[in-house]
Amino acid sequence: MQALADWIGLPPSLFLISLAVAFLAGAVRGFTGFGLSAVVMASMVVFLPPVDLIPICFLLETAASLVMFRGGFRDADRRMSFTLAAGSAVGTPLGLLATTSIPSEISKAVALALVLALSVFQFFKVNLKLFEIRGALPATGILAGIATGLASVGGMVIALYVLGTAHEARKMRASLVLYLFASMAVSFIALLYFGVLNETALRRGIALAPVVLAGVFLGSRLFSQRLQSAYKSFCLGLLIMLSCAGVLRLFLA
């Protein structure tokens, strides 16, 4: 354990916490189709800055997307997912530019505030009328890209849009999965360009990926129409608690 912790540059205690967070994040992703990065960001931002967490989230999202892609492509609203991904390609570099330009404490607060606000909106089923105006689809994609670059929580923005549609639960979940898969290439290029996808991030992603995939497998097995509503509320409630705890810790530090 000590050797592996040294390899990824974290103390053993924080590495164990990271493993637990990775499993929980994978289970949330496997069940709902989104939320992996939000769980990781809300839980781990108190000991790693967002600029370090964003590439880790990308690698873990990539692993989850690869194993979930088949169902996502088959059941998704493909036009919606690809349009959102195209908008995200515009917004992601803007968010990364902001993240790499501001102090880490400010970016931590921004990351937690984003997760908290988006979780509250979804938990209380806030219907944002802005999503109903003409051009809302690509605009939502751009906003999601900025959120991805800032805090790797673009999936939460997309979820707000998708959950506001009249699609059945399986199609909503599949559309979220396909969006995350389609946005991987641009995110990869942007992360390389800004120099945040480095060797340390790769090591941490490799170490955490198997645990995330185990969580994805469990979450996918739990997915059912009957459990969807209750489990989603549980996940969002958990995100709200994690975000609040992170914000309090930042202010009390």
Short mmCIF file of C-alpha atoms in Angstrom, two decimals:
data_model
loop_
_atom_site.label_atom_id
_atom_site.label_comp_id
_atom_site.label_asym_id
_atom_site.label_seq_id
_atom_site.Cartn_x
_atom_site.Cartn_y
_atom_site.Cartn_z
CA MET A 1 0.00 0.00 0.00
CA GLN A 2 2.78 2.42 0.91
CA ALA A 3 4.61 1.78 -2.37
CA LEU A 4 1.44 2.39 -4.41
CA ALA A 5 0.65 5.52 -2.40
CA ASP A 6 4.17 6.82 -3.05
CA TRP A 7 3.80 6.01 -6.76
CA ILE A 8 0.74 8.25 -7.09
CA GLY A 9 2.07 10.93 -4.75
CA LEU A 10 -0.51 10.66 -1.96
CA PRO A 11 -0.23 9.60 1.71
CA PRO A 12 -1.74 6.13 2.37
CA SER A 13 -4.68 7.62 4.30
CA LEU A 14 -5.64 9.92 1.42
CA PHE A 15 -5.13 7.10 -1.06
CA LEU A 16 -7.61 4.92 0.85
CA ILE A 17 -10.10 7.80 0.90
CA SER A 18 -9.58 8.22 -2.85
CA LEU A 19 -10.31 4.52 -3.44
CA ALA A 20 -13.58 4.76 -1.50
CA VAL A 21 -14.57 7.91 -3.37
CA ALA A 22 -13.71 6.28 -6.72
CA PHE A 23 -15.94 3.27 -6.00
CA LEU A 24 -18.85 5.46 -4.93
CA ALA A 25 -18.38 7.73 -7.96
CA GLY A 26 -18.35 4.72 -10.28
CA ALA A 27 -21.56 3.37 -8.75
CA VAL A 28 -23.28 6.74 -9.21
CA ARG A 29 -22.09 6.89 -12.84
CA GLY A 30 -23.18 3.33 -13.56
CA PHE A 31 -26.66 3.95 -12.23
CA THR A 32 -27.47 7.48 -13.35
CA GLY A 33 -25.16 7.89 -16.37
CA PHE A 34 -23.49 10.99 -14.85
CA GLY A 35 -22.11 12.32 -11.57
CA LEU A 36 -18.74 10.54 -11.43
CA SER A 37 -16.69 13.73 -11.67
CA ALA A 38 -19.02 15.61 -9.33
CA VAL A 39 -18.57 13.01 -6.59
CA VAL A 40 -14.79 12.98 -7.07
CA MET A 41 -14.57 16.79 -7.16
CA ALA A 42 -16.83 17.37 -4.16
CA SER A 43 -15.04 14.74 -2.06
CA MET A 44 -11.38 15.17 -3.02
CA VAL A 45 -11.11 18.91 -3.70
CA VAL A 46 -10.40 19.48 -0.01
CA PHE A 47 -6.97 17.81 -0.39
CA LEU A 48 -6.26 18.19 -4.13
CA PRO A 49 -6.79 21.38 -6.17
CA PRO A 50 -9.21 21.26 -9.14
CA VAL A 51 -6.34 21.62 -11.62
CA ASP A 52 -5.02 18.25 -10.34
CA LEU A 53 -8.45 16.62 -10.12
CA ILE A 54 -9.71 17.59 -13.59
CA PRO A 55 -7.35 15.25 -15.51
CA ILE A 56 -8.04 12.45 -13.02
CA CYS A 57 -11.77 12.90 -13.55
CA PHE A 58 -11.21 12.84 -17.31
CA LEU A 59 -9.35 9.52 -17.13
CA LEU A 60 -11.96 7.95 -14.87
CA GLU A 61 -14.82 9.24 -17.04
CA THR A 62 -13.04 7.81 -20.09
CA ALA A 63 -12.78 4.37 -18.49
CA ALA A 64 -16.46 4.46 -17.50
CA SER A 65 -17.55 5.72 -20.94
CA LEU A 66 -15.72 2.94 -22.75
CA VAL A 67 -17.51 0.21 -20.82
CA MET A 68 -20.91 1.96 -20.98
CA PHE A 69 -20.74 3.12 -24.62
CA ARG A 70 -22.73 0.31 -26.24
CA GLY A 71 -25.97 0.94 -24.36
CA GLY A 72 -25.45 4.69 -24.57
CA PHE A 73 -25.27 4.69 -28.37
CA ARG A 74 -28.18 2.30 -28.83
CA ASP A 75 -30.73 4.01 -26.57
CA ALA A 76 -29.65 7.68 -26.65
CA ASP A 77 -31.11 10.73 -28.33
CA ARG A 78 -28.06 10.97 -30.59
CA ARG A 79 -28.81 14.37 -32.14
CA MET A 80 -29.14 15.94 -28.72
CA SER A 81 -26.01 14.26 -27.34
CA PHE A 82 -23.77 15.17 -30.28
CA THR A 83 -25.02 18.78 -30.38
CA LEU A 84 -24.29 19.16 -26.68
CA ALA A 85 -20.83 17.63 -27.18
CA ALA A 86 -20.10 20.10 -30.01
CA GLY A 87 -21.01 23.01 -27.73
CA SER A 88 -18.85 21.53 -24.98
CA ALA A 89 -15.88 21.53 -27.38
CA VAL A 90 -16.15 25.33 -27.48
CA GLY A 91 -16.58 25.84 -23.74
CA THR A 92 -13.99 23.41 -22.30
CA PRO A 93 -10.87 25.43 -23.28
CA LEU A 94 -12.45 28.57 -21.80
CA GLY A 95 -13.03 26.82 -18.48
CA LEU A 96 -9.50 25.38 -18.43
CA LEU A 97 -8.05 28.81 -19.17
CA ALA A 98 -9.84 30.18 -16.10
CA THR A 99 -8.82 27.24 -13.90
CA THR A 100 -5.12 27.54 -14.77
CA SER A 101 -5.15 31.32 -14.27
CA ILE A 102 -6.68 31.71 -10.79
CA PRO A 103 -5.38 30.70 -7.31
CA SER A 104 -6.14 27.13 -6.22
CA GLU A 105 -8.20 28.21 -3.18
CA ILE A 106 -10.51 30.26 -5.40
CA SER A 107 -10.84 27.41 -7.91
CA LYS A 108 -11.67 25.02 -5.05
CA ALA A 109 -14.47 27.31 -3.90
CA VAL A 110 -15.77 27.66 -7.47
CA ALA A 111 -15.71 23.89 -7.96
CA LEU A 112 -17.64 23.18 -4.77
CA ALA A 113 -20.12 25.99 -5.45
CA LEU A 114 -20.81 24.58 -8.94
CA VAL A 115 -21.39 21.07 -7.64
CA LEU A 116 -23.61 22.35 -4.83
CA ALA A 117 -25.73 24.63 -7.04
CA LEU A 118 -26.23 22.05 -9.77
CA SER A 119 -27.08 19.34 -7.23
CA VAL A 120 -29.65 21.57 -5.52
CA PHE A 121 -31.24 22.43 -8.87
CA GLN A 122 -31.57 18.75 -9.77
CA PHE A 123 -32.65 17.64 -6.29
CA PHE A 124 -35.56 20.08 -6.27
CA LYS A 125 -36.30 19.47 -9.97
CA VAL A 126 -35.83 23.13 -10.86
CA ASN A 127 -37.12 23.70 -14.39
CA LEU A 128 -34.84 26.38 -15.83
CA LYS A 129 -36.85 28.21 -18.52
CA LEU A 130 -33.56 29.25 -20.13
CA PHE A 131 -33.28 25.69 -21.47
CA GLU A 132 -36.53 26.12 -23.42
CA ILE A 133 -35.52 29.09 -25.58
CA ARG A 134 -34.26 28.79 -29.14
CA GLY A 135 -30.60 27.89 -29.32
CA ALA A 136 -30.64 26.47 -25.79
CA LEU A 137 -29.19 23.11 -26.89
CA PRO A 138 -25.79 24.35 -28.18
CA ALA A 139 -25.69 27.06 -25.48
CA THR A 140 -26.11 24.38 -22.81
CA GLY A 141 -23.24 22.46 -24.38
CA ILE A 142 -20.98 25.53 -24.22
CA LEU A 143 -21.94 26.15 -20.58
CA ALA A 144 -21.26 22.50 -19.79
CA GLY A 145 -17.84 22.77 -21.43
CA ILE A 146 -16.97 25.79 -19.27
CA ALA A 147 -18.11 23.85 -16.17
CA THR A 148 -15.95 20.92 -17.31
CA GLY A 149 -12.91 23.14 -17.65
CA LEU A 150 -13.54 24.83 -14.31
CA ALA A 151 -14.43 21.82 -12.18
CA SER A 152 -15.05 18.77 -14.41
CA VAL A 153 -18.79 18.94 -13.65
CA GLY A 154 -20.13 19.58 -17.15
CA GLY A 155 -22.13 16.37 -16.91
CA MET A 156 -24.22 17.98 -14.18
CA VAL A 157 -25.15 20.86 -16.50
CA ILE A 158 -26.08 18.40 -19.24
CA ALA A 159 -28.11 16.38 -16.75
CA LEU A 160 -30.14 19.47 -15.89
CA TYR A 161 -31.06 19.81 -19.56
CA VAL A 162 -31.65 16.10 -20.24
CA LEU A 163 -33.71 15.56 -17.09
CA GLY A 164 -35.98 18.39 -18.24
CA THR A 165 -36.93 16.51 -21.42
CA ALA A 166 -39.87 14.17 -21.81
CA HIS A 167 -37.64 11.16 -22.48
CA GLU A 168 -38.02 7.97 -20.47
CA ALA A 169 -35.37 7.22 -17.85
CA ARG A 170 -33.41 4.76 -20.03
CA LYS A 171 -33.11 7.26 -22.90
CA MET A 172 -32.08 10.08 -20.55
CA ARG A 173 -29.38 7.90 -18.99
CA ALA A 174 -28.16 6.72 -22.39
CA SER A 175 -28.04 10.29 -23.73
CA LEU A 176 -25.86 11.36 -20.81
CA VAL A 177 -23.54 8.40 -21.38
CA LEU A 178 -23.22 9.21 -25.10
CA TYR A 179 -22.56 12.91 -24.43
CA LEU A 180 -19.71 12.08 -22.05
CA PHE A 181 -18.24 9.62 -24.56
CA ALA A 182 -18.51 12.08 -27.47
CA SER A 183 -16.83 14.90 -25.53
CA MET A 184 -13.74 12.87 -24.58
CA ALA A 185 -11.58 13.68 -27.63
CA VAL A 186 -11.83 17.46 -27.27
CA SER A 187 -11.28 17.26 -23.51
CA PHE A 188 -8.14 15.17 -24.11
CA ILE A 189 -6.69 17.72 -26.54
CA ALA A 190 -7.54 20.65 -24.26
CA LEU A 191 -5.99 18.98 -21.20
CA LEU A 192 -2.79 18.29 -23.13
CA TYR A 193 -2.66 21.84 -24.46
CA PHE A 194 -2.96 23.37 -20.99
CA GLY A 195 -0.43 20.90 -19.59
CA VAL A 196 -2.62 19.50 -16.82
CA LEU A 197 -2.71 15.89 -18.10
CA ASN A 198 0.70 14.96 -16.72
CA GLU A 199 2.45 11.81 -15.47
CA THR A 200 1.12 12.16 -11.92
CA ALA A 201 -2.46 12.42 -13.18
CA LEU A 202 -1.95 9.35 -15.36
CA ARG A 203 -0.64 7.34 -12.41
CA ARG A 204 -3.55 8.37 -10.22
CA GLY A 205 -6.04 7.58 -12.98
CA ILE A 206 -4.51 4.14 -13.53
CA ALA A 207 -4.59 3.38 -9.80
CA LEU A 208 -8.23 4.43 -9.36
CA ALA A 209 -9.72 3.16 -12.65
CA PRO A 210 -10.22 -0.49 -11.60
CA VAL A 211 -12.14 0.61 -8.50
CA VAL A 212 -14.26 3.00 -10.57
CA LEU A 213 -15.10 0.22 -13.04
CA ALA A 214 -16.14 -2.05 -10.17
CA GLY A 215 -18.49 0.73 -9.02
CA VAL A 216 -19.82 1.22 -12.56
CA PHE A 217 -20.59 -2.48 -12.78
CA LEU A 218 -22.51 -2.37 -9.49
CA GLY A 219 -24.40 0.79 -10.42
CA SER A 220 -25.36 -0.60 -13.84
CA ARG A 221 -26.72 -3.75 -12.24
CA LEU A 222 -28.83 -1.65 -9.86
CA PHE A 223 -30.34 0.45 -12.66
CA SER A 224 -34.06 -0.13 -13.05
CA GLN A 225 -37.12 1.97 -13.65
CA ARG A 226 -38.42 1.10 -10.19
CA LEU A 227 -35.32 2.34 -8.33
CA GLN A 228 -34.43 5.30 -10.57
CA SER A 229 -36.26 8.04 -8.69
CA ALA A 230 -35.23 7.03 -5.17
CA TYR A 231 -31.62 6.37 -6.08
CA LYS A 232 -31.25 9.65 -7.98
CA SER A 233 -32.52 11.56 -4.94
CA PHE A 234 -30.05 9.69 -2.75
CA CYS A 235 -27.14 10.51 -5.07
CA LEU A 236 -28.04 14.19 -5.32
CA GLY A 237 -28.55 14.42 -1.58
CA LEU A 238 -25.10 12.88 -1.08
CA LEU A 239 -23.54 15.41 -3.48
CA ILE A 240 -25.20 18.27 -1.62
CA MET A 241 -23.83 17.02 1.71
CA LEU A 242 -20.33 16.54 0.30
CA SER A 243 -20.34 19.99 -1.27
CA CYS A 244 -21.56 21.66 1.92
CA ALA A 245 -18.90 19.84 3.95
CA GLY A 246 -16.21 20.93 1.50
CA VAL A 247 -17.33 24.57 1.56
CA LEU A 248 -17.38 24.59 5.37
CA ARG A 249 -13.91 23.05 5.51
CA LEU A 250 -12.55 25.69 3.14
CA PHE A 251 -13.97 28.53 5.24
CA LEU A 252 -12.82 26.98 8.52
CA ALA A 253 -9.32 26.14 7.27
#
